[in-house]
Coordinates of N, CA, C and O in Angstrom, one line a residue:
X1 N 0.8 -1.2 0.0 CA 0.0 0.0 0.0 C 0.9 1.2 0.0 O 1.8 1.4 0.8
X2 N 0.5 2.2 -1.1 CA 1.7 3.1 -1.0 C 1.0 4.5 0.2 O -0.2 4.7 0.4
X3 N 1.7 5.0 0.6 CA 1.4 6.3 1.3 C 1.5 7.3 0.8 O 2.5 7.7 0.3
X4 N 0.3 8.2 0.8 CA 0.1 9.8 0.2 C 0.9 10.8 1.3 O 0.9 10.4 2.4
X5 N 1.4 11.6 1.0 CA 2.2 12.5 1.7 C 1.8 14.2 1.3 O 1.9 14.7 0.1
X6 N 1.3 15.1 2.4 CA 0.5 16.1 2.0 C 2.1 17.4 1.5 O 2.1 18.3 0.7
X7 N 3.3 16.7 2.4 CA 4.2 18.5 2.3 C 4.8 17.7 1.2 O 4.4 16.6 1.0
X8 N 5.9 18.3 0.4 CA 6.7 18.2 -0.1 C 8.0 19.3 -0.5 O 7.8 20.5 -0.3
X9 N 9.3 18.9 -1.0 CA 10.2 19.7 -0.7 C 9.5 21.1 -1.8 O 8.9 21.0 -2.8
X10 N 9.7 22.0 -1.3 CA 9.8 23.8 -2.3 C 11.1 24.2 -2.2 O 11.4 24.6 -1.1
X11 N 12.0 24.3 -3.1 CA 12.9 24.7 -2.9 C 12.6 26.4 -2.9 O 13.1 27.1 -2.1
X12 N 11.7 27.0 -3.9 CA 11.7 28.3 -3.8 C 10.8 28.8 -2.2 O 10.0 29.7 -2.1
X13 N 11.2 27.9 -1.4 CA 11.2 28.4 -0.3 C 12.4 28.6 0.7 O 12.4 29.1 1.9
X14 N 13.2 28.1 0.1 CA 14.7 28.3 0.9 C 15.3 29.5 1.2 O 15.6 30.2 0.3
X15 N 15.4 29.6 2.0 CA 15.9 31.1 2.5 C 17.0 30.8 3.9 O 16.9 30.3 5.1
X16 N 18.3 31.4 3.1 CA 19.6 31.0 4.4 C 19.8 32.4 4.4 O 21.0 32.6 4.3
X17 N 19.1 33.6 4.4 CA 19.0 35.0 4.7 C 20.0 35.1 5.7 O 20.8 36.0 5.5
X18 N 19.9 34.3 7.2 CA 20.1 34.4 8.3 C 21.7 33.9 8.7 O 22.2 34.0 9.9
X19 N 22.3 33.6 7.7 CA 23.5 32.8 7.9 C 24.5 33.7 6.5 O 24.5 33.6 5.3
X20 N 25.3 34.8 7.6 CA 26.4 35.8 7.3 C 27.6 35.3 7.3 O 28.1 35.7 8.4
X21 N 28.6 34.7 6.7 CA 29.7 34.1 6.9 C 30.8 34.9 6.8 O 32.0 34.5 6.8
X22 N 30.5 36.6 6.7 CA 31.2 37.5 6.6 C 31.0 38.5 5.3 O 30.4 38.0 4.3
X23 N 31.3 39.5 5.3 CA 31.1 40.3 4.1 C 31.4 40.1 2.8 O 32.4 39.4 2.4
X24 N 30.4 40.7 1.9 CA 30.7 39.7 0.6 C 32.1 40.2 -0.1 O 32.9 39.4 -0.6
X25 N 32.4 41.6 -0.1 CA 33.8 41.9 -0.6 C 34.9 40.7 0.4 O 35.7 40.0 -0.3
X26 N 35.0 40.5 1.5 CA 35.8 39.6 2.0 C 35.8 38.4 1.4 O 36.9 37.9 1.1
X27 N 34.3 37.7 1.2 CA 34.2 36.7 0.6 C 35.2 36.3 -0.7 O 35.9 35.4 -1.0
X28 N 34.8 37.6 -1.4 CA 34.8 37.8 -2.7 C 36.7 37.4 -3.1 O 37.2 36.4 -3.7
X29 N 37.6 38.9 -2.2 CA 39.1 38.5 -2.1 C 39.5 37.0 -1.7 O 40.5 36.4 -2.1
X30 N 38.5 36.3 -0.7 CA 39.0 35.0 -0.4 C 39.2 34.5 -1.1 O 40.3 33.8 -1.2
X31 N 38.0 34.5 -2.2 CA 37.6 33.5 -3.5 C 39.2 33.2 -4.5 O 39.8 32.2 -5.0
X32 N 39.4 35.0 -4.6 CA 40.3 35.2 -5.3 C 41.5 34.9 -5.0 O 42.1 34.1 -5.7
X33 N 42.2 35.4 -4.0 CA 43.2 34.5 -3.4 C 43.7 33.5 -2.9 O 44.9 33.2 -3.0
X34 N 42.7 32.8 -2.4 CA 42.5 31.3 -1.8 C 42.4 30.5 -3.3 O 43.2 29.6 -3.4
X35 N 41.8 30.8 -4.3 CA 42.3 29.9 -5.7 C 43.8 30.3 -6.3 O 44.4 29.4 -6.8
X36 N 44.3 31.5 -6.2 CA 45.3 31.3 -6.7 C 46.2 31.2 -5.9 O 47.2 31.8 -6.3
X37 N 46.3 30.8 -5.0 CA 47.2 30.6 -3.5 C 47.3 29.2 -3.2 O 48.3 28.6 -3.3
X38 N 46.0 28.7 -2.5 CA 46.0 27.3 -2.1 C 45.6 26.8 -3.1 O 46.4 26.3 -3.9
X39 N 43.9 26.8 -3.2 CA 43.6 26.0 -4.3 C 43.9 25.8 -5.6 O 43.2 25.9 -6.6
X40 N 45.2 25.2 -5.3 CA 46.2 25.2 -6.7 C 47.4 24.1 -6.6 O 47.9 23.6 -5.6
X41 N 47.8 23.9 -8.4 CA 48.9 23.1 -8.0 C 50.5 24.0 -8.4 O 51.6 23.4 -8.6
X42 N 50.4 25.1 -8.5 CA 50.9 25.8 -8.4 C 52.0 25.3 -6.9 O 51.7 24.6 -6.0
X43 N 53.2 25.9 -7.0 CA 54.2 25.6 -6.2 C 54.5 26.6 -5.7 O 55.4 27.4 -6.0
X44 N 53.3 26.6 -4.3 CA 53.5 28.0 -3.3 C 53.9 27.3 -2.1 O 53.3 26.4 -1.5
X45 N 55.3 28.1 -1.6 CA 55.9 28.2 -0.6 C 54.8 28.1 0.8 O 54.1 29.1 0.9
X46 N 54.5 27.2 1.9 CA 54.1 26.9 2.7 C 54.0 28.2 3.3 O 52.9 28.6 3.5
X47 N 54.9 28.8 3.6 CA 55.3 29.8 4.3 C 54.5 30.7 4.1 O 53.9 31.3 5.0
X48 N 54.2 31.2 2.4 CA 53.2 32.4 1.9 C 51.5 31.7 1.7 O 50.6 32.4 1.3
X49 N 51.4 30.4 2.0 CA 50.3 30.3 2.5 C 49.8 29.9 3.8 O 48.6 29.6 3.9
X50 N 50.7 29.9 4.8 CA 49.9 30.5 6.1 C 49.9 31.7 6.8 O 49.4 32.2 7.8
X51 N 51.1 32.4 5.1 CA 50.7 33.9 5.7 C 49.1 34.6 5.3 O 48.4 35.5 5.8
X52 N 49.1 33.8 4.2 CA 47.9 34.3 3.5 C 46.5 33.8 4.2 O 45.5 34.5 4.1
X53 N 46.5 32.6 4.8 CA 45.5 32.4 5.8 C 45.4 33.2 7.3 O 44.4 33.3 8.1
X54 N 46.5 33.6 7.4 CA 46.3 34.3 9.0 C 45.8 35.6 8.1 O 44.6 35.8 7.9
X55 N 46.5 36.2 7.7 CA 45.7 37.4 6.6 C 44.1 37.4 7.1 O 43.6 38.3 7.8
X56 N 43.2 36.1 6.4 CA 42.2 36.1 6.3 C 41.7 35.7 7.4 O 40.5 35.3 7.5
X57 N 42.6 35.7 8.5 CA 41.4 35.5 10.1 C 42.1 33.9 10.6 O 41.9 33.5 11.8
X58 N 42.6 33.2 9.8 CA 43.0 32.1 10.4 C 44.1 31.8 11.6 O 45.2 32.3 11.8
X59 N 43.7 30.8 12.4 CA 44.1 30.5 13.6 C 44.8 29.8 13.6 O 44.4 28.7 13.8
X60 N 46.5 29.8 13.4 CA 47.5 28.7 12.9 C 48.2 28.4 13.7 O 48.1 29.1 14.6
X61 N 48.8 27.7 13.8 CA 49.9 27.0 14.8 C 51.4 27.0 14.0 O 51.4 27.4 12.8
X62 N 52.5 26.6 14.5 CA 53.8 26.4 14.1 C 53.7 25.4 13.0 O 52.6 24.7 13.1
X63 N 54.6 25.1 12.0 CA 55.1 23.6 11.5 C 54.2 23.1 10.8 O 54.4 21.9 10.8
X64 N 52.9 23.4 10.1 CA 52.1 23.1 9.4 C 52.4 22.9 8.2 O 53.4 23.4 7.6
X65 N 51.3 21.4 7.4 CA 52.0 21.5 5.8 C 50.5 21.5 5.4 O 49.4 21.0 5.7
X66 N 51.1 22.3 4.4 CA 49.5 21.9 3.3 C 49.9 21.9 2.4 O 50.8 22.7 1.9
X67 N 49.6 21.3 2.2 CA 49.8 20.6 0.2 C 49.3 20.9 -0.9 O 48.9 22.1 -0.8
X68 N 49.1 20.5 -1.9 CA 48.7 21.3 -3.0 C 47.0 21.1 -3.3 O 46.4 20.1 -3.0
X69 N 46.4 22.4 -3.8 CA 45.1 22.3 -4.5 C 44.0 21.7 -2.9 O 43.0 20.9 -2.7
X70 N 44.7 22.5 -2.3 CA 43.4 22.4 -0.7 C 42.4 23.7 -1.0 O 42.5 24.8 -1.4
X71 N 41.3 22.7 -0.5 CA 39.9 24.1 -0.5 C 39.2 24.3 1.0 O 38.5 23.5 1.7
X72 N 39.7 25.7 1.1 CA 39.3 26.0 2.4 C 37.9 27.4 2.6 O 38.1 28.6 2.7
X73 N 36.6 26.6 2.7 CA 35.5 27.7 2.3 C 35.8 29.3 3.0 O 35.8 30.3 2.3
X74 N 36.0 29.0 4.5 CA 36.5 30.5 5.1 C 37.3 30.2 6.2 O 37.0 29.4 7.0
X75 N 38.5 31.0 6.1 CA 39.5 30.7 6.7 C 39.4 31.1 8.0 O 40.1 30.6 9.0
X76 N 38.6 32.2 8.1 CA 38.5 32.8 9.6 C 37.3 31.5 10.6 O 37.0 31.6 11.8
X77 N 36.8 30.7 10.1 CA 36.3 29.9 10.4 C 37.7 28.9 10.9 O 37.2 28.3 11.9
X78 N 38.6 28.6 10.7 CA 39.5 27.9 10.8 C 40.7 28.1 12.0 O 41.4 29.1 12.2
X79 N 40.9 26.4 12.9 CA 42.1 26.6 13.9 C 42.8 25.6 13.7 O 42.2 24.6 13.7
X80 N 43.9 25.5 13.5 CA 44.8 24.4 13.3 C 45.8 25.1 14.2 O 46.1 26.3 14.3
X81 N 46.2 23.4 15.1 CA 47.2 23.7 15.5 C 48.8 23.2 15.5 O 48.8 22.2 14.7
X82 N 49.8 23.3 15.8 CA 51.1 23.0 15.5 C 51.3 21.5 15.0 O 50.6 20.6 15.5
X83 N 52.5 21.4 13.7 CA 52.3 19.8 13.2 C 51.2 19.2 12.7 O 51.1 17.9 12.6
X84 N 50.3 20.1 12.4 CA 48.9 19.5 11.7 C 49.6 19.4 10.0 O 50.6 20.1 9.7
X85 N 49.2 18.6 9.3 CA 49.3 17.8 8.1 C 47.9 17.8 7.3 O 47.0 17.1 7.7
X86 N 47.8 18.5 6.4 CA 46.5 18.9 5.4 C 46.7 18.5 4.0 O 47.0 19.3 3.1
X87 N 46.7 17.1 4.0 CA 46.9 16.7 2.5 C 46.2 17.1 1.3 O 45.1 17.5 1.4
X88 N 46.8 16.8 0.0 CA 46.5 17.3 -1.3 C 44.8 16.6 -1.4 O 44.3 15.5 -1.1
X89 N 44.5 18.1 -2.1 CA 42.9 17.4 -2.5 C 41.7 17.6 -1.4 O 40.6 17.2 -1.5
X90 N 42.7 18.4 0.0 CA 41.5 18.2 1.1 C 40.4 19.7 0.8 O 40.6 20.8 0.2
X91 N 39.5 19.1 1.4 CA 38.7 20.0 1.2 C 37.5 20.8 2.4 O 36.3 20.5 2.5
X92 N 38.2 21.7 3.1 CA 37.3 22.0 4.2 C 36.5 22.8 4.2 O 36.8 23.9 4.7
X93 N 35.4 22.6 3.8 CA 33.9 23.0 3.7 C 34.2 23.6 5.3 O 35.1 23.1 6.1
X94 N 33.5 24.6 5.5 CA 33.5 25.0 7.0 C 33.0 26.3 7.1 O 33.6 27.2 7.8
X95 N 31.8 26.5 6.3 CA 30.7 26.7 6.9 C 30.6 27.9 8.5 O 30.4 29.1 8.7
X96 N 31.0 26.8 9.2 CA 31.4 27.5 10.6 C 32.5 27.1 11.3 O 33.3 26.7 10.4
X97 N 33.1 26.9 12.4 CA 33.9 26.7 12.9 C 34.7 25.0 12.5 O 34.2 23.9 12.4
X98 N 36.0 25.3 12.6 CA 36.5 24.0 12.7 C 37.8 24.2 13.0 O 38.7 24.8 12.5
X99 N 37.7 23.3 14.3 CA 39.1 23.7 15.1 C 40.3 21.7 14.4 O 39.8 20.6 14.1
X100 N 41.5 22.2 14.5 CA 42.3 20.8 13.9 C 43.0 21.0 15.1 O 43.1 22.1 15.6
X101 N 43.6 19.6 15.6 CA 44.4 19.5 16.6 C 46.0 19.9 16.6 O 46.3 20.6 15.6
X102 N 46.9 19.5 17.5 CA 48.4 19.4 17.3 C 48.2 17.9 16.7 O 47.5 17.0 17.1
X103 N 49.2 17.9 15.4 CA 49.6 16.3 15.3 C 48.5 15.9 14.2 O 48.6 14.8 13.6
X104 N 47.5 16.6 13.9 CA 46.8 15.6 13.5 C 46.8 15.8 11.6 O 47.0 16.8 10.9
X105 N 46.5 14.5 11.2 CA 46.8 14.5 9.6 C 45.2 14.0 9.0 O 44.4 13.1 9.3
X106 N 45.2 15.2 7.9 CA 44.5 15.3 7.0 C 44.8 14.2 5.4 O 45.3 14.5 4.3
X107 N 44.5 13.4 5.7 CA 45.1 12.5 4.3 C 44.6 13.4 2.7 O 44.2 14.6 2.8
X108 N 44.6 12.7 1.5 CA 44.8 13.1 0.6 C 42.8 13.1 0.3 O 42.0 12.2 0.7
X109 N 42.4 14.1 -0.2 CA 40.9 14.0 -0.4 C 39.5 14.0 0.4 O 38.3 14.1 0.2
X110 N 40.4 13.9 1.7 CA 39.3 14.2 2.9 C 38.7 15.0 2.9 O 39.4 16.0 2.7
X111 N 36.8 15.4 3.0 CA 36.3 16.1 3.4 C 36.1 16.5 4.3 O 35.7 15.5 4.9
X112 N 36.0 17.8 5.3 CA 35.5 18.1 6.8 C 34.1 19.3 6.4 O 34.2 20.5 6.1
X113 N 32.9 18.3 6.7 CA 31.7 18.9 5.9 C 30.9 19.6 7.5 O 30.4 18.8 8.3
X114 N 30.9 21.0 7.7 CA 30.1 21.6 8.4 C 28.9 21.8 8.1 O 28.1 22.0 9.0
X115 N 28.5 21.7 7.1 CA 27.2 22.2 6.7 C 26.1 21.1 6.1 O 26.6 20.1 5.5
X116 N 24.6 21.0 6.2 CA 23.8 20.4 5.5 C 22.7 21.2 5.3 O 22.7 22.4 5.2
X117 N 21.2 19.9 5.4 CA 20.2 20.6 5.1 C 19.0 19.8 6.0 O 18.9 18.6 6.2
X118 N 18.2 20.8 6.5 CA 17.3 19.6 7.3 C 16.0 19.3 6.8 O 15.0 19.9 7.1
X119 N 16.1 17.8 5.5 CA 15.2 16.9 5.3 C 13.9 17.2 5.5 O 13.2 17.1 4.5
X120 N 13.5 17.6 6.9 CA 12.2 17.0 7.4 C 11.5 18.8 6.7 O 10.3 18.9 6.4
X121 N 12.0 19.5 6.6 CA 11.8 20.8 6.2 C 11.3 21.2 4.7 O 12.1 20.9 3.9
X122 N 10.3 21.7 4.2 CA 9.5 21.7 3.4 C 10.6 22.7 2.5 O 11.0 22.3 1.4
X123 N 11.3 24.0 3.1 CA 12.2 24.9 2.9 C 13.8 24.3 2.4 O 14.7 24.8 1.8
X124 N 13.7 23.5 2.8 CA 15.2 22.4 3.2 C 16.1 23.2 3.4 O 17.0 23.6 2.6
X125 N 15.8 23.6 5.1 CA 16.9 24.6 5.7 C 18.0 24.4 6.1 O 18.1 23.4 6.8
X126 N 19.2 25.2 5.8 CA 20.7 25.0 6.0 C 20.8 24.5 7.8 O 20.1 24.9 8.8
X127 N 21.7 23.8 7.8 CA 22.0 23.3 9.4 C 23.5 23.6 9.0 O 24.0 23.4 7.9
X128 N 24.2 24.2 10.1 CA 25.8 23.9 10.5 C 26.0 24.2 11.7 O 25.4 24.8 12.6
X129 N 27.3 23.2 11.7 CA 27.5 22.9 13.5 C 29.3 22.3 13.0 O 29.7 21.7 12.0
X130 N 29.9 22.5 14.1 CA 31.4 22.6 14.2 C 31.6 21.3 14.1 O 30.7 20.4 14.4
X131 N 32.9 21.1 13.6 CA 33.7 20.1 13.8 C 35.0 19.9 14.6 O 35.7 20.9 14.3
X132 N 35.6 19.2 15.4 CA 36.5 19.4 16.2 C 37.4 17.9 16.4 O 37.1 16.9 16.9
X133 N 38.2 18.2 15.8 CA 39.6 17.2 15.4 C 40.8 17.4 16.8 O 41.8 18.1 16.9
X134 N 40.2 16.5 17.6 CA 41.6 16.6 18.8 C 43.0 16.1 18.2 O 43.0 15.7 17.0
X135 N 44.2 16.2 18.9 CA 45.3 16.1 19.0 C 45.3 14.5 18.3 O 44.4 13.7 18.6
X136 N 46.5 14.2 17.4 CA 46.8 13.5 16.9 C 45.6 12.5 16.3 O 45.5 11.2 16.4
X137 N 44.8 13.3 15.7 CA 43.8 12.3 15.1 C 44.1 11.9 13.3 O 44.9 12.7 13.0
X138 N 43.8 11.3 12.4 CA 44.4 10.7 11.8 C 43.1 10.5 10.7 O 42.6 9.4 10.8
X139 N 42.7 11.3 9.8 CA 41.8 10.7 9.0 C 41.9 10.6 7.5 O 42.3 11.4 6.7
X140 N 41.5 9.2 7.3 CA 42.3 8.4 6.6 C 42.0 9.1 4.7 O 40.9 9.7 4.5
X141 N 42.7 9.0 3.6 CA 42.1 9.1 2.4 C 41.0 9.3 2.0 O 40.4 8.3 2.1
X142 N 40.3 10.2 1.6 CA 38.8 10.5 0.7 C 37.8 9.6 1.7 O 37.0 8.8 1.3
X143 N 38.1 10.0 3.4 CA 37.1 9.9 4.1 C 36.3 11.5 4.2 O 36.6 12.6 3.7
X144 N 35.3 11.0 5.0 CA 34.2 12.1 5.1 C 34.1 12.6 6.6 O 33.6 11.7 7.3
X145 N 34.3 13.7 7.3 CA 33.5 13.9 8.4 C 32.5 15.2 8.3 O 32.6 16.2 7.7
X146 N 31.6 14.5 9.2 CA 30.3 15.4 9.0 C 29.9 16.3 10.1 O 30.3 16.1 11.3
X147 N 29.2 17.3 9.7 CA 28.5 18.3 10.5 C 28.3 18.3 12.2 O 27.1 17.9 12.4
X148 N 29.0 18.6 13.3 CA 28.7 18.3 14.4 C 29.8 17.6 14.8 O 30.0 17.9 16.0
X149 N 30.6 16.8 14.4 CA 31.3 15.8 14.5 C 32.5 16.2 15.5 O 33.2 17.2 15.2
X150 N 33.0 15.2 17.0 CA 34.1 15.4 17.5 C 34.5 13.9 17.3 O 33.8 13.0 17.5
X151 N 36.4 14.0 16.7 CA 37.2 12.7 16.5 C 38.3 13.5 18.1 O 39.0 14.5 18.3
X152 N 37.9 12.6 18.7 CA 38.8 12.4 20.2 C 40.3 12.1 19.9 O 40.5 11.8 18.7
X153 N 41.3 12.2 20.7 CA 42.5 12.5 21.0 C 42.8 10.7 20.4 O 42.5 9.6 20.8
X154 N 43.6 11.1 19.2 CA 44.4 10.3 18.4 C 43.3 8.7 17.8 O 43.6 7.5 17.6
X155 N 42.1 9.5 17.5 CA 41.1 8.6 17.0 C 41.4 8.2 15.5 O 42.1 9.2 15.3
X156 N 41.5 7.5 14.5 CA 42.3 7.4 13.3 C 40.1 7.2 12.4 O 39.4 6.3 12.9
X157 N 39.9 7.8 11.6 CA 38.8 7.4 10.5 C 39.3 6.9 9.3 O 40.0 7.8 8.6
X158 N 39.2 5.1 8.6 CA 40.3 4.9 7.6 C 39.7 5.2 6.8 O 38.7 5.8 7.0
X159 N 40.3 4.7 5.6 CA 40.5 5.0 4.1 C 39.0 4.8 3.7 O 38.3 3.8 3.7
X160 N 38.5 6.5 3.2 CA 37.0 6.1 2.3 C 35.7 6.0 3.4 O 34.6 5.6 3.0
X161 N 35.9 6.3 4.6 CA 34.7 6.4 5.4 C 34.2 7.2 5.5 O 34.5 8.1 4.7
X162 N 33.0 7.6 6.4 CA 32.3 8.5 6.9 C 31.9 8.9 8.3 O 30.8 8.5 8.5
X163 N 32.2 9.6 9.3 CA 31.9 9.7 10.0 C 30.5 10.6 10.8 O 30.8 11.8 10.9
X164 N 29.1 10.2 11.2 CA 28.7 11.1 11.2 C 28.2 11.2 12.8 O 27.1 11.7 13.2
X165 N 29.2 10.5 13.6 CA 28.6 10.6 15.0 C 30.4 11.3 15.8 O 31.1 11.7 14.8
X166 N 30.8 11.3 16.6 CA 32.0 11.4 17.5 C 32.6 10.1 17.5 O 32.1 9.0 17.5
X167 N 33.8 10.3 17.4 CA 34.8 9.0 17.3 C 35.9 8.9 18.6 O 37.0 9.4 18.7
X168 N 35.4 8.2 19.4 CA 35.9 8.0 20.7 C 37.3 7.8 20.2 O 37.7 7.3 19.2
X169 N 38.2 8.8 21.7 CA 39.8 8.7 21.5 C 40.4 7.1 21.6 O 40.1 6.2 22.4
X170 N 41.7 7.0 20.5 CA 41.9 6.3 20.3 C 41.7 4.6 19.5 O 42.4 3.5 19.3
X171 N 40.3 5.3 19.3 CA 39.3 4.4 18.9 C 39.7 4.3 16.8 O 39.7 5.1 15.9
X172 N 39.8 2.9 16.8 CA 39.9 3.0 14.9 C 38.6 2.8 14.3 O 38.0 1.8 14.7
X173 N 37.9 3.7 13.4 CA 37.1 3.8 12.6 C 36.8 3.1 11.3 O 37.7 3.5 10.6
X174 N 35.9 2.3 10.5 CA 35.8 2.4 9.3 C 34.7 2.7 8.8 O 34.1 3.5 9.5
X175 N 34.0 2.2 7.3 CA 32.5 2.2 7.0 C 31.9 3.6 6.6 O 32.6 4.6 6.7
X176 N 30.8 3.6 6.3 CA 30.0 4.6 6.0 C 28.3 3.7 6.2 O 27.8 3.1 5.3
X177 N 27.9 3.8 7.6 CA 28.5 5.1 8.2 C 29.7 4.3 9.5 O 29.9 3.1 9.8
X178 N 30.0 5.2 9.7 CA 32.1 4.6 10.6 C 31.3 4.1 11.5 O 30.3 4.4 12.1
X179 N 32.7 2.3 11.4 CA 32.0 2.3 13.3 C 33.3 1.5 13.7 O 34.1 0.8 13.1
X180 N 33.2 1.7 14.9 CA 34.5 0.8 16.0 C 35.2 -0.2 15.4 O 34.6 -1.3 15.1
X181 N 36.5 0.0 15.2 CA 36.5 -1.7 14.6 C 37.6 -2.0 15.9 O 37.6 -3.2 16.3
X182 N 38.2 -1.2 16.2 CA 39.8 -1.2 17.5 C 40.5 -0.5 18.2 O 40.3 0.7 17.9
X183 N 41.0 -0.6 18.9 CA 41.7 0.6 20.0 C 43.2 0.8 19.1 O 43.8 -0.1 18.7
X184 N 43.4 1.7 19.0 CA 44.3 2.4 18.5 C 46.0 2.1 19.2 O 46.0 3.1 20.0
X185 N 46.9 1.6 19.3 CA 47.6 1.2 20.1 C 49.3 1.2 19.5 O 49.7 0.4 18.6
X186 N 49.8 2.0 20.1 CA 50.9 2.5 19.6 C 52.2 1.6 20.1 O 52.3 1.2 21.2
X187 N 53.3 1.5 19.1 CA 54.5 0.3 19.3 C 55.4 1.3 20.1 O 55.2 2.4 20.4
X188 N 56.2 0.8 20.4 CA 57.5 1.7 21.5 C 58.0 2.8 20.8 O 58.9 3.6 21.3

């Protein structure tokens, strides 16, 4: 028996009026700089791109690498701290806040997704909510983490997963959506 359903999605009712991510001239230079700066394979000196991210509000730490052709939506949304590792191809959607640990590595293609939409919503209204990568966490290749999401102190998400709940420290992740597979356990 099929079921009749009275709402359905309108998109020309969407309205994210309410969600300022900063001025659009700011926006605008990010755009432009942040493509020909980071997001590129262009061979820019590390050095002149975390000058170019503190520039734009970003929260950096010592000893950082990022790599080539990273997309970072707004940087003043952004905290990394010392020895963090932001491999080629990452892409941090961030919406709103997203704090990175000491130590912790960004593999090659990872998303860190702050933002969505809420389903149940006739409008299909924008949702965002932080993400927060403790100290030495480790997420693996063209994995996914999502909106809301805390990976605890030296949590690893492998290769191609998804994370859409908190990843207890130390804890190894796989799957989509991720789940427990081991304790994380380090040799001498």
């Amino acid at each position: 028996m099929e079921k009749t359903f009275d709402r359905r999605t309108d998109l020309s009712k969407y309205d994210n009026s309410w969600y300022q991510p900063g001025s659009r001239s700011k926006r605008f230079l990010w755009f432009i700089f942040g493509r020909i700066f980071i997001n590129t394979y262009l061979p820019v000196p590390i050095r002149i791109k975390v000058s170019l991210l503190k520039l734009f509000g970003a929260r950096l730490g010592k000893n950082i690498t990022i790599k080539p052709k990273v997309n970072i939506k707004y940087p003043w949304f952004l905290t990394v701290e010392d020895n963090a590792w932001i491999g080629e191809n990452v892409w941090i959607d961030n919406l709103t806040n997203i704090s990175i640990g000491k130590n912790v590595c960004l593999s090659q293609g990872v998303l860190l997704l702050t933002g969505n939409h809420d389903y149940s919503s006739t409008g299909f209204d924008l949702i965002v909510k932080p993400i927060v990568l403790e100290e030495g966490v480790w997420i693996g290749a063209k994995s996914i983490v999502g909106p809301g999401v805390t990976a605890h102190s030296h949590a690893v998400l492998a290769v191609n997963s998804v994370a859409t709940k908190n990843l207890d420290a130390f804890g190894i992740y796989r799957g989509n959506p991720a789940e427990f597979v081991k304790t994380r356990v380090f040799k001498k």
